[in-house]
Short mmCIF file of C-alpha atoms (C1' of nucleotides) in Angstrom, two decimals:
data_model
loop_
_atom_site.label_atom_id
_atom_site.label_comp_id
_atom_site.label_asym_id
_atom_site.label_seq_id
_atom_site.Cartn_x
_atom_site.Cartn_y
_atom_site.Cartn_z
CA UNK A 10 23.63 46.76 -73.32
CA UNK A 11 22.30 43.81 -76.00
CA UNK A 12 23.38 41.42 -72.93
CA UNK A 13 20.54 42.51 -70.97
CA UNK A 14 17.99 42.70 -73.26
CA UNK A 15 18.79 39.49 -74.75
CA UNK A 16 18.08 38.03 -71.46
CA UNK A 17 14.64 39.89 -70.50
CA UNK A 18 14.12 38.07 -73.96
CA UNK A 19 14.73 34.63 -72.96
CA UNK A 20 13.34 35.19 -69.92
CA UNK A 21 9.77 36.33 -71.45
CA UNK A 22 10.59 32.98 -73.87
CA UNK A 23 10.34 30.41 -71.25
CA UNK A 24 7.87 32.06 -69.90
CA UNK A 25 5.30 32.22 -72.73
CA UNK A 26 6.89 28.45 -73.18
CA UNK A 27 5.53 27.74 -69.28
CA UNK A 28 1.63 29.27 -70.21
CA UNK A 29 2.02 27.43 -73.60
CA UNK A 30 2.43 24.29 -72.40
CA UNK A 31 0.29 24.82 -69.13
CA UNK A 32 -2.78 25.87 -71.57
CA UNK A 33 -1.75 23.16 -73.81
CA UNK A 34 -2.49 20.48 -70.86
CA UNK A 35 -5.14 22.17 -69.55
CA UNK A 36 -7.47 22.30 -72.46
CA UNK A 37 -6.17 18.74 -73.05
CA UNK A 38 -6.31 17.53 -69.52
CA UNK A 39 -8.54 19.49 -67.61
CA UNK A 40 -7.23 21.71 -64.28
CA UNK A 41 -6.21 18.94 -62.14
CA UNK A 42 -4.31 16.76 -64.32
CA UNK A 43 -2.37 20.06 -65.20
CA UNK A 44 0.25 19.75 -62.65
CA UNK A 45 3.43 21.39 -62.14
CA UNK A 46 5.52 18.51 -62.97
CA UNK A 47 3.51 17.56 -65.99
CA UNK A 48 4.15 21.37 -67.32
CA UNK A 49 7.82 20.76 -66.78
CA UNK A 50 8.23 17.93 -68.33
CA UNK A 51 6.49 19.17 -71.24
CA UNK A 52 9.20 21.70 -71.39
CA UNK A 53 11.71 19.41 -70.38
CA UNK A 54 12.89 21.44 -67.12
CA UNK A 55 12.60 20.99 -63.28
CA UNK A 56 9.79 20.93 -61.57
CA UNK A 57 11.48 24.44 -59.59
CA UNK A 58 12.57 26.38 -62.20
CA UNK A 59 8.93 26.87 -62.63
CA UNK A 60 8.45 28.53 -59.56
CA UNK A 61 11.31 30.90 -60.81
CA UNK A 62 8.93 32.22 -63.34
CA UNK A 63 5.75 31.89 -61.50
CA UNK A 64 4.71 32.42 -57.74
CA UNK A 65 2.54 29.60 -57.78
CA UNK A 66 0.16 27.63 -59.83
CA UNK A 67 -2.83 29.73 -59.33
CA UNK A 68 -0.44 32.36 -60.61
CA UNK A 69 -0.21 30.35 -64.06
CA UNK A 70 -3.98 30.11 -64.14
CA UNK A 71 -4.16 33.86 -63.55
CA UNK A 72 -2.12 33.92 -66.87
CA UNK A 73 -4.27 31.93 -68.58
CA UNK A 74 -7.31 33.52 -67.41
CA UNK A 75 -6.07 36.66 -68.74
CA UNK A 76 -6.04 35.54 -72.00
CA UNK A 77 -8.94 34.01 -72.01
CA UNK A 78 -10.13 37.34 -71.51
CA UNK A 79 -8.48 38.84 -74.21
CA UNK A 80 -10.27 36.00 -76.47
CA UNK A 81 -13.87 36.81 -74.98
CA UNK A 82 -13.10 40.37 -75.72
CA UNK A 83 -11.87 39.79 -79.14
CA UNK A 84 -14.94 37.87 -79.82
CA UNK A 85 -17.81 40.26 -78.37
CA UNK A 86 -15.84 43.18 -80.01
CA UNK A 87 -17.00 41.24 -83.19
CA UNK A 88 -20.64 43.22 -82.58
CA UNK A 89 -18.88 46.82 -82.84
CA UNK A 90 -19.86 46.68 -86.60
CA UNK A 91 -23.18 46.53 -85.92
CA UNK A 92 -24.54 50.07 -86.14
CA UNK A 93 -28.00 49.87 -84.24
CA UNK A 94 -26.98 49.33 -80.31
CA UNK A 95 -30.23 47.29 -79.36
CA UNK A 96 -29.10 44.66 -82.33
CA UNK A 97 -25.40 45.04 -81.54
CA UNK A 98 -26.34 43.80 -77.60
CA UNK A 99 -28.70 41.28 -78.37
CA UNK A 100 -25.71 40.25 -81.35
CA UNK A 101 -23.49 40.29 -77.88
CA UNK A 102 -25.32 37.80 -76.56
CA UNK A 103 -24.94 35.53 -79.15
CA UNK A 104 -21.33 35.94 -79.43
CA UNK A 105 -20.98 35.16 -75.67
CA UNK A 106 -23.05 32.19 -75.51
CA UNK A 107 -20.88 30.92 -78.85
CA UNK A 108 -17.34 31.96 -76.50
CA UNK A 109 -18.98 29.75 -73.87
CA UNK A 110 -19.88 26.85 -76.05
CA UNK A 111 -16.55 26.76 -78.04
CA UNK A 112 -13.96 27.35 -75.42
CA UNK A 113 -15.45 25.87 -72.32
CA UNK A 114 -12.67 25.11 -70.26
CA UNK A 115 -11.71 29.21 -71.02
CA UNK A 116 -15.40 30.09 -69.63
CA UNK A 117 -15.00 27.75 -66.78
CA UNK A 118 -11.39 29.68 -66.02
CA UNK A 119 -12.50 32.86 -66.43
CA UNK A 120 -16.15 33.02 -64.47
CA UNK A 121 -16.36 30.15 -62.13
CA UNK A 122 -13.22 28.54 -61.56
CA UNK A 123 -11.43 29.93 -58.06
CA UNK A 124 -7.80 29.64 -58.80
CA UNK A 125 -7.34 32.17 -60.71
CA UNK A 126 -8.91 34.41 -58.67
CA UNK A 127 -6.95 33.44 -55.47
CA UNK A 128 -3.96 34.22 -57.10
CA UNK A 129 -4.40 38.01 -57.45
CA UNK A 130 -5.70 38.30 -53.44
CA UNK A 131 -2.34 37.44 -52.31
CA UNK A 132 -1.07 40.22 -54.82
CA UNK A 133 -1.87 43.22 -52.91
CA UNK A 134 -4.72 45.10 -54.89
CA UNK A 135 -7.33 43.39 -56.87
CA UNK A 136 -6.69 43.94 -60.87
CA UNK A 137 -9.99 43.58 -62.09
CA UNK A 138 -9.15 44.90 -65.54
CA UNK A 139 -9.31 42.05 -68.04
CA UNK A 140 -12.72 41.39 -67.15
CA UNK A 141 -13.81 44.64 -66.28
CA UNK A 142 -13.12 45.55 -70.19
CA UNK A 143 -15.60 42.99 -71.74
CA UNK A 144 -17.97 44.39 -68.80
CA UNK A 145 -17.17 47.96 -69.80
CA UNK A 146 -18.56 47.17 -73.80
CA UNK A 147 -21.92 45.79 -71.97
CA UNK A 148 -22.09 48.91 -70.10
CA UNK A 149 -21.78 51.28 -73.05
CA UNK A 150 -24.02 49.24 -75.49
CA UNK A 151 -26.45 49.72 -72.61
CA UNK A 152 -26.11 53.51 -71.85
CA UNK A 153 -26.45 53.64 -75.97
CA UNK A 154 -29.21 51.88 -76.37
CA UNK A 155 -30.87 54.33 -73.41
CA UNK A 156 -29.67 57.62 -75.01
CA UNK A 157 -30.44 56.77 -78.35
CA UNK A 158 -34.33 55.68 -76.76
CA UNK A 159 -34.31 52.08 -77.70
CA UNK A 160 -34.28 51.13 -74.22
CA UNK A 161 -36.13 52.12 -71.23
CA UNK A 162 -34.20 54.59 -68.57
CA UNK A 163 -33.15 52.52 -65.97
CA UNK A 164 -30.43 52.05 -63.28
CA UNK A 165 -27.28 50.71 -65.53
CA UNK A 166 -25.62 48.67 -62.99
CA UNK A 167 -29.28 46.72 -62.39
CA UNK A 168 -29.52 46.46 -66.55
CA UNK A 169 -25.91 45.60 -66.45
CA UNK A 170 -25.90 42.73 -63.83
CA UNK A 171 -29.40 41.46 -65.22
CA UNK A 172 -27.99 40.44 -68.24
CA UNK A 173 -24.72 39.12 -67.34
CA UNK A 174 -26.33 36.80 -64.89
CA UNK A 175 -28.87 35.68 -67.32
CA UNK A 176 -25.71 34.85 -69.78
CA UNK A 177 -23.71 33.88 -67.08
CA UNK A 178 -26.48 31.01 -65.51
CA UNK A 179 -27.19 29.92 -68.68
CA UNK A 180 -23.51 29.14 -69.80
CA UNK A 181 -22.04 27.89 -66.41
CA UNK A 182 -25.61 25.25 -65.48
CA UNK A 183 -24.71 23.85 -69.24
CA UNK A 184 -20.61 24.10 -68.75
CA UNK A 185 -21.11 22.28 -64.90
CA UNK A 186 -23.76 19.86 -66.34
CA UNK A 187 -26.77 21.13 -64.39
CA UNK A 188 -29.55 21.10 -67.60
CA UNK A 189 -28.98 17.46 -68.04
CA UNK A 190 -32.84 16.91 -67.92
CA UNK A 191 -32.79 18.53 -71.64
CA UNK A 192 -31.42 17.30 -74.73
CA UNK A 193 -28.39 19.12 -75.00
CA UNK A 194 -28.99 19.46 -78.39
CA UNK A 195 -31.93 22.01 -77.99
CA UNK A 196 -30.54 24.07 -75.50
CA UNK A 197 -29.19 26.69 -78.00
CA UNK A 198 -32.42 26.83 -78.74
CA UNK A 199 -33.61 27.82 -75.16
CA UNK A 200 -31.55 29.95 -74.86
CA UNK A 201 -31.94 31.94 -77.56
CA UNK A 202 -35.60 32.61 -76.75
CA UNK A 203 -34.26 33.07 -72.93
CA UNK A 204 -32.43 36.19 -74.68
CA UNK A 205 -35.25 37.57 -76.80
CA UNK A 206 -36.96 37.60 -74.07
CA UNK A 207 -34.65 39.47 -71.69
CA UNK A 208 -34.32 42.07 -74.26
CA UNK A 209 -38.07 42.63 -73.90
CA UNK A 210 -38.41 43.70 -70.22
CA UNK A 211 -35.82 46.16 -71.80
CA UNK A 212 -37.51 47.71 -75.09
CA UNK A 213 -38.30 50.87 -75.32
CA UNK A 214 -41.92 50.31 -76.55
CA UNK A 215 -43.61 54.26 -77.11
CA UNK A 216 -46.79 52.70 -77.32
CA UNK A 217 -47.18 51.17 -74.22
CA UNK A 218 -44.73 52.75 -72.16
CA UNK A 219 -48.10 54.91 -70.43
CA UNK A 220 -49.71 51.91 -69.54
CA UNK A 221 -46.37 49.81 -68.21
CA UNK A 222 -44.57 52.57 -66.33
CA UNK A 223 -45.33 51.93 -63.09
CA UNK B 11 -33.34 -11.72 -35.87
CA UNK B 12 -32.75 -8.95 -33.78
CA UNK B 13 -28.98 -9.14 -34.47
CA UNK B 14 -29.18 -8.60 -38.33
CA UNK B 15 -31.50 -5.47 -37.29
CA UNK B 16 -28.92 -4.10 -35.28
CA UNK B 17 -25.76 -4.67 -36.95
CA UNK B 18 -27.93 -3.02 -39.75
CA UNK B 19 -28.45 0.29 -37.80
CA UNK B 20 -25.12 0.05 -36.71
CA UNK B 21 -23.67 0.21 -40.62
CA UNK B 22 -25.91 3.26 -40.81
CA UNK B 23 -24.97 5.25 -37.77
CA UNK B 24 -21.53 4.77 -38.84
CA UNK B 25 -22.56 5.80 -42.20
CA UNK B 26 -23.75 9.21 -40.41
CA UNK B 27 -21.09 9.79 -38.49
CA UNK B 28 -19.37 10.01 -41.45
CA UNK B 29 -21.47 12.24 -43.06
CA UNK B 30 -21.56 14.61 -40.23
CA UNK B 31 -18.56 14.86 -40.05
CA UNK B 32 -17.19 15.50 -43.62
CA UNK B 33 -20.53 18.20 -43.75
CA UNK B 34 -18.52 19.82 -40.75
CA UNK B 35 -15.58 19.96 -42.20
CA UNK B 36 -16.95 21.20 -45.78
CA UNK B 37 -18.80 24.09 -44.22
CA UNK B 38 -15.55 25.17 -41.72
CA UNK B 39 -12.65 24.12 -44.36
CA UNK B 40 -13.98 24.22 -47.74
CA UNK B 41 -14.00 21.35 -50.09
CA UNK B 42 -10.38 20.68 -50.69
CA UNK B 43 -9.07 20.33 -47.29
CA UNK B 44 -11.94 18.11 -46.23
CA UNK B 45 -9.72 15.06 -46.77
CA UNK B 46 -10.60 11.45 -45.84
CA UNK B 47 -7.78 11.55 -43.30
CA UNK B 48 -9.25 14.47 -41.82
CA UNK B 49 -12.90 12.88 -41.78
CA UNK B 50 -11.40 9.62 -40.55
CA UNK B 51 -9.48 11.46 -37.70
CA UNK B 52 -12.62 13.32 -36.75
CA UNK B 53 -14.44 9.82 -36.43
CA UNK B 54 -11.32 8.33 -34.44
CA UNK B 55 -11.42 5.81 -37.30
CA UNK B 56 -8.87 4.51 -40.26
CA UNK B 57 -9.03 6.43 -43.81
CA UNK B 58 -9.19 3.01 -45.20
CA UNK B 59 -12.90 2.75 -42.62
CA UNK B 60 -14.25 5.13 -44.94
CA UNK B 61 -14.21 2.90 -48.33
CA UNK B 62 -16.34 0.35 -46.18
CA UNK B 63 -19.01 3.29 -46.39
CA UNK B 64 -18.35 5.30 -49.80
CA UNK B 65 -16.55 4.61 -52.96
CA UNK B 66 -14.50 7.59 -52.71
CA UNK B 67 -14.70 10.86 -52.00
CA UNK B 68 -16.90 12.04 -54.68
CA UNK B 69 -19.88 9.96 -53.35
CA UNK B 70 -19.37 11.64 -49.79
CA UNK B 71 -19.80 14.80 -51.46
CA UNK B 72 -23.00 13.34 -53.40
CA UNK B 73 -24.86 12.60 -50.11
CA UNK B 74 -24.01 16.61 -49.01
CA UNK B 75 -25.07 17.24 -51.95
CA UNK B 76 -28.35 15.50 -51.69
CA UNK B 77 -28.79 16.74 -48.04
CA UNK B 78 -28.53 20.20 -49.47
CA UNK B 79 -31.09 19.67 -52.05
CA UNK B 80 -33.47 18.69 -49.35
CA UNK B 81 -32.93 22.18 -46.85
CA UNK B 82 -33.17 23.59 -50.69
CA UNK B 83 -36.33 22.15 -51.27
CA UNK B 84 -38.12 22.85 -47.64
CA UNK B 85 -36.39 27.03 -48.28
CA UNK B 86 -38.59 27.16 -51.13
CA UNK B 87 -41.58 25.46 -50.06
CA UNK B 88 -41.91 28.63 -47.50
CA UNK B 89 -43.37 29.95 -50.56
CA UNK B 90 -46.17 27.28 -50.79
CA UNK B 91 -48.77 29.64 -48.29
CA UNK B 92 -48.99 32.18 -50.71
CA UNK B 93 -52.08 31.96 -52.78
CA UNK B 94 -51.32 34.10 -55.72
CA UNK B 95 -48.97 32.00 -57.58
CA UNK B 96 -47.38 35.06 -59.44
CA UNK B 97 -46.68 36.59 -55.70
CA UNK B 98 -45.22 32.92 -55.25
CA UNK B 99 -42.57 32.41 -57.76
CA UNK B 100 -42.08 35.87 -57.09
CA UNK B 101 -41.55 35.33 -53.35
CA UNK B 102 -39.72 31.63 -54.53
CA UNK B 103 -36.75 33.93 -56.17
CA UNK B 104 -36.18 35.75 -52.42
CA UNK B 105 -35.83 32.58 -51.04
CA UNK B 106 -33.60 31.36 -53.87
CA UNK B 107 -31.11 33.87 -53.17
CA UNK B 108 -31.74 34.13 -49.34
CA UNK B 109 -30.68 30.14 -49.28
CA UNK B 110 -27.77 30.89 -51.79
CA UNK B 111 -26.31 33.75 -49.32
CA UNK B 112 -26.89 31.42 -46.10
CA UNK B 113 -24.99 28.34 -47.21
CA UNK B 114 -22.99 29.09 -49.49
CA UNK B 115 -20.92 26.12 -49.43
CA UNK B 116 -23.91 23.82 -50.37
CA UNK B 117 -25.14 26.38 -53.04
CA UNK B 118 -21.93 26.04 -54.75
CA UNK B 119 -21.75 22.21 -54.16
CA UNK B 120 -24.86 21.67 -55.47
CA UNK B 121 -25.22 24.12 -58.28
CA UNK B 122 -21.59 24.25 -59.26
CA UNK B 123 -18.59 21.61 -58.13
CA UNK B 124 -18.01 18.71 -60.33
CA UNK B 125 -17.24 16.38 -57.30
CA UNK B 126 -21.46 15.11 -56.94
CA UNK B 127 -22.02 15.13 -60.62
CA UNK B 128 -19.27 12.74 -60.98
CA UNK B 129 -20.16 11.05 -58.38
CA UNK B 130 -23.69 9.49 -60.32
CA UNK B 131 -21.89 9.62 -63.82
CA UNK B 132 -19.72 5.74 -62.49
CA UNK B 133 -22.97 4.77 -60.85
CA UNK B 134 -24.71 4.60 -64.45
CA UNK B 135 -28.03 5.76 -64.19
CA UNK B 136 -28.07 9.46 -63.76
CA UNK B 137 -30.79 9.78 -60.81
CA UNK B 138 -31.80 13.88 -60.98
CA UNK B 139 -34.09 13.22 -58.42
CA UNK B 140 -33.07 15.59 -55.66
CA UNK B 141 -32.84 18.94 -58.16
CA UNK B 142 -35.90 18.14 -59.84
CA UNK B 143 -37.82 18.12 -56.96
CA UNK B 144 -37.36 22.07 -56.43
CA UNK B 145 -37.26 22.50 -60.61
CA UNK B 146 -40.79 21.19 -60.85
CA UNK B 147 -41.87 23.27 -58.06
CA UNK B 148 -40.97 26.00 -60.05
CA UNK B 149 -42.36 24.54 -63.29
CA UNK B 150 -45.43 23.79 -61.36
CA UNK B 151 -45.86 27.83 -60.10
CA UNK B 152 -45.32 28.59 -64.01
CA UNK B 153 -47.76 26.62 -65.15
CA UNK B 154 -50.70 27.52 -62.57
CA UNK B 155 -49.31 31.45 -63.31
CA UNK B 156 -49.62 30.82 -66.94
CA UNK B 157 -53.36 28.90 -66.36
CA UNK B 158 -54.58 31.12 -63.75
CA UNK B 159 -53.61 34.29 -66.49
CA UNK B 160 -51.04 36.01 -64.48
CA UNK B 161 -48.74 34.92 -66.75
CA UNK B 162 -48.57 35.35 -70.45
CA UNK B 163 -48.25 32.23 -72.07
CA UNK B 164 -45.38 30.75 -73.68
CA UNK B 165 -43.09 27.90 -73.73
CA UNK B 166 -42.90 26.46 -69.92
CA UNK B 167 -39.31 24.69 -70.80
CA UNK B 168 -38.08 28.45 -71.64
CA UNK B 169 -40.04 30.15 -68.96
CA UNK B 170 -37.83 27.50 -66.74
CA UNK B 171 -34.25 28.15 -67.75
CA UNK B 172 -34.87 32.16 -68.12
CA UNK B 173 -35.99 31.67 -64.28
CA UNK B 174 -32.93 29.51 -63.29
CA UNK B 175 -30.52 31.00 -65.21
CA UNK B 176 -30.60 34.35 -63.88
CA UNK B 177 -31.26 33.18 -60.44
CA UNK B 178 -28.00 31.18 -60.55
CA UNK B 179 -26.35 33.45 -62.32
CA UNK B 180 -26.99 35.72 -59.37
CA UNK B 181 -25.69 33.47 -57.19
CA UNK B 182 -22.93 32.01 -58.53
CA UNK B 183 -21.11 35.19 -59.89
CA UNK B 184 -21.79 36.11 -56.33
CA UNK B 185 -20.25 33.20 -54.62
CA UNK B 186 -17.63 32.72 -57.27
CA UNK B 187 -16.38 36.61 -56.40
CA UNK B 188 -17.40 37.67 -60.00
CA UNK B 189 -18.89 40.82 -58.70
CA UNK B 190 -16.17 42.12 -57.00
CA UNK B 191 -16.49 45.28 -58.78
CA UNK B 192 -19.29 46.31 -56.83
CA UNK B 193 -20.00 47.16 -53.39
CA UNK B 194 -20.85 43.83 -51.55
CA UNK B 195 -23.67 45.53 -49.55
CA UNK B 196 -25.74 46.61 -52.48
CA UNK B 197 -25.94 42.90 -54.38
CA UNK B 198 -28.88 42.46 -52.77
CA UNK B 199 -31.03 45.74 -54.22
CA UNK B 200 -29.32 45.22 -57.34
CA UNK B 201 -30.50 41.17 -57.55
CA UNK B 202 -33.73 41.96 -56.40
CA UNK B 203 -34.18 44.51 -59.11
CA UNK B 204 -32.66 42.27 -61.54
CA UNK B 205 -35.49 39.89 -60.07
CA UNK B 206 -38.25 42.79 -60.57
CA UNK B 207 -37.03 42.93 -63.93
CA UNK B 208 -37.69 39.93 -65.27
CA UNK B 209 -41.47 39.07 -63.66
CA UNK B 210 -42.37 41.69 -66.11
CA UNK B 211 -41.16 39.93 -69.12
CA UNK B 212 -43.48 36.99 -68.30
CA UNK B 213 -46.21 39.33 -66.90
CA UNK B 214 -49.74 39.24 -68.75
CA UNK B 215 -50.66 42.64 -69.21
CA UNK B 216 -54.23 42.45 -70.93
CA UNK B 217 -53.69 46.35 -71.93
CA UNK B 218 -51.07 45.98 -73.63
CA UNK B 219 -50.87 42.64 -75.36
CA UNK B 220 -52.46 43.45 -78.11
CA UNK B 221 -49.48 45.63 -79.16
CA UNK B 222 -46.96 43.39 -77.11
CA UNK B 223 -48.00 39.84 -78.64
CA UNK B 224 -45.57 40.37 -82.02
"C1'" DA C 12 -14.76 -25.28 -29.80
"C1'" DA C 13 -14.02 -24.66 -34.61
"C1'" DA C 14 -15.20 -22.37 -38.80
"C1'" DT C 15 -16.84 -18.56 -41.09
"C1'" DT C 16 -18.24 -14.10 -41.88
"C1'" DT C 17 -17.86 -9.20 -40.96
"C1'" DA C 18 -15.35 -5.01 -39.61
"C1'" DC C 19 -11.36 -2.71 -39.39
"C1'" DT C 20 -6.52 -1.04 -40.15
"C1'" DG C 21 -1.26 -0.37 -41.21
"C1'" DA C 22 1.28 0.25 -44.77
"C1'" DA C 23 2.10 1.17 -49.15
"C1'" DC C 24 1.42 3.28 -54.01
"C1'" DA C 25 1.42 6.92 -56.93
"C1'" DG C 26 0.57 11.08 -57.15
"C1'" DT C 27 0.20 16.55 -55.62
"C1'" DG C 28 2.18 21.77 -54.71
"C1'" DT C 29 6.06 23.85 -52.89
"C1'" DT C 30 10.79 24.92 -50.73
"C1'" DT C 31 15.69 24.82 -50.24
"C1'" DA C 32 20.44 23.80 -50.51
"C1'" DT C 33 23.51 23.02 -54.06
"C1'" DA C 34 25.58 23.15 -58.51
"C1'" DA C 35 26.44 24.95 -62.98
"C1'" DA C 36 26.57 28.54 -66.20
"C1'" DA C 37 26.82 33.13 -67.64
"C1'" DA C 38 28.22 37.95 -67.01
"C1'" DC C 39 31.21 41.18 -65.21
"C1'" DA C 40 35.63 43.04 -63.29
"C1'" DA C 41 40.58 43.21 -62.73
"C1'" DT D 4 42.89 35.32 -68.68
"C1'" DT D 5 42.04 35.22 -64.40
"C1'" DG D 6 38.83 35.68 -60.21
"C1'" DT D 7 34.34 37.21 -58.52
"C1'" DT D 8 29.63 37.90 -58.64
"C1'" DT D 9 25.16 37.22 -60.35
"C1'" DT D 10 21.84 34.51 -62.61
"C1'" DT D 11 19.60 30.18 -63.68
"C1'" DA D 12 18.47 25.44 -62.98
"C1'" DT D 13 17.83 21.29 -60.37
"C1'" DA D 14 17.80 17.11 -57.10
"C1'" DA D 15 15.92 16.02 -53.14
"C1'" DA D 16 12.99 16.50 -49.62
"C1'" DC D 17 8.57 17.94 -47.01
"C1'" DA D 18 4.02 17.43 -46.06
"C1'" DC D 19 0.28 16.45 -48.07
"C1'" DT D 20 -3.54 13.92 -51.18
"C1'" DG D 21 -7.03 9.74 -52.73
"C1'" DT D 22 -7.04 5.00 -52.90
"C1'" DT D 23 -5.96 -0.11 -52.48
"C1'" DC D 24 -4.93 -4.39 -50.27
"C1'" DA D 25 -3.02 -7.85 -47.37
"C1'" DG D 26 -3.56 -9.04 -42.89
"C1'" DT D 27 -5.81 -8.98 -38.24
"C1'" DA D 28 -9.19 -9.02 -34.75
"C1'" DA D 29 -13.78 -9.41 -33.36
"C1'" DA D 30 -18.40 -11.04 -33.78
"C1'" DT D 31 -21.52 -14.51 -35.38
"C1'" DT D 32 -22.80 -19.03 -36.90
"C1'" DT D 33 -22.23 -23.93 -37.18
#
DNA sequence: AAATTTACTGAACAGTGTTTATAAAAACAA
DNA sequence: TTGTTTTTATAAACACTGTTCAGTAAATTT
């Protein structure tokens, strides 16, 4: 049966032609101006054969979203080398600020944008699983950096969600234009000492620990 | 000239009505299907009324927006009785989050849609007025922690965005539904922790400092 | 009473996401 | 090679959207 195959093929084809040209326009254009004709046109089809391939646009932006993912994990995976967990998560932090900064309308997609998150809520269940990947590597380097004593015992999800709101409010105020009362020029700057810092209340510090226990 | 005075007060109430009702709408229909029909319905006047009043809808949304900054500002003034200004910023960051969780709609206007921020960009002069009003109260609570030596000292500009960013972060992966992952009911512990957290990175510990400084 | 200013609106423009009936093409069966 | 069925694509329409502008009616001034 090469008959059916060949078609699944074609299928996937315009597909993947669909996201190209969606994420084409939308890095280009921005959300908004990415519109369901505009796509079409850019593969020279209708308007409705678009809707034969996707359930909607939020659907599309799902898609997109997705991948983005698969970048952001590509990118913090870039850390693994790093032997010594405490460097490798303060290395993460880097890397995620520099995902932020380089593929902004991605960021915006993946962690603030509510498209593509409306589009899995009609789907039944919730797939968290793209995300929940990137989130997983946090989570380990974490748990590492406790058992291996170069970070305090503490509650995981509270070190978990501490940092990724710390990365997460810096990158979106910048991405949504809320710091423009600093030159934009020195806030990679800021934030980098808004990290070293953050890893602080973490450290595992033998000599003090008796005195800032409790 | 009684007349001018009236006609003036007139233009304004109108002006209001306006406002109200677009606010209403926002809060009960979201952002999207607040559309100038709808507002213009609500007011028994013409869409076309509305221009008379506001350049477009973006500048509606600015004057929410600024409205919002204003209940934001008063939330975190609650804070002002408190004597101890480490207690204060500390008690500033419940508030924070307590305004975030009760109007959410304005917390995501004002720290996250584009709509008001492009809104000043056409008017020219980017007036940052309203926002700065509650980021100097916390700058101000930094700088009397830092003077008073409750607070270590170090860079107020950092000290600043560390603060923000992880309070927004909070919020926004919140309201964004970028915590879905966990159990909604226990956000709250977890951001307060995450809140508990950080105070001690900025915390002057005269024990330890010595060993703590570099 | 006439002229002018101010306030308002109907209608249109150019777009949007989405649905549906219809047509064409491809695949399968006799 | 027919005829039938399934798949794929689309034109056209629906119900919206923000925004503009010519034209009208009312209020104010001369």
């Amino acid at each position: 049966m090469g008959v059916l195959a060949r078609k699944e093929r074609e299928k996937l084809e315009l597909r993947n032609q669909i996201l190209e040209a969606a994420t084409e326009l939308f890095l280009k254009e921005g959300f908004d101006k990415t519109s369901i004709r505009s796509i079409a046109e850019k593969i020279e089809y209708s308007p409705a054969t678009i809707y034969l391939y996707f359930k909607d646009k939020n659907e599309i932006f799902r898609a997109i979203h997705d991948k983005g993912f698969d970048m952001f994990f590509a990118k913090l995976s870039e850390s693994q080398k790093i032997e010594n967990p405490y460097m490798r998560l303060r290395r993460m932090g880097d890397l995620y600020l520099e995902f932020a900064f380089e593929h902004r309308e991605f960021y915006d997609l993946m962690f603030v944008m509510r498209a593509p998150i409306e589009a899995r809520n009609e789907n039944g269940n919730i797939d968290w699983v793209c995300g929940m990947r990137s989130f997983k590597l946090l989570q380990d380097t974490i748990v590492e950096c406790m058992e291996k004593g170069y970070m305090r015992k503490m509650d995981l999800d509270v070190a978990a969600v501490t940092i990724s709101s710390l990365m997460h409010g810096m990158a979106s105020l910048y991405i949504r234009e809320r710091l423009v009362m600093y030159d934009q020029n020195i806030l990679p700057y800021l934030f980098r000492d808004a990290m070293d810092n953050l890893m602080q209340v973490f450290k595992a510090n033998p000599m003090t620990s008796s005195f800032t226990e409790n």
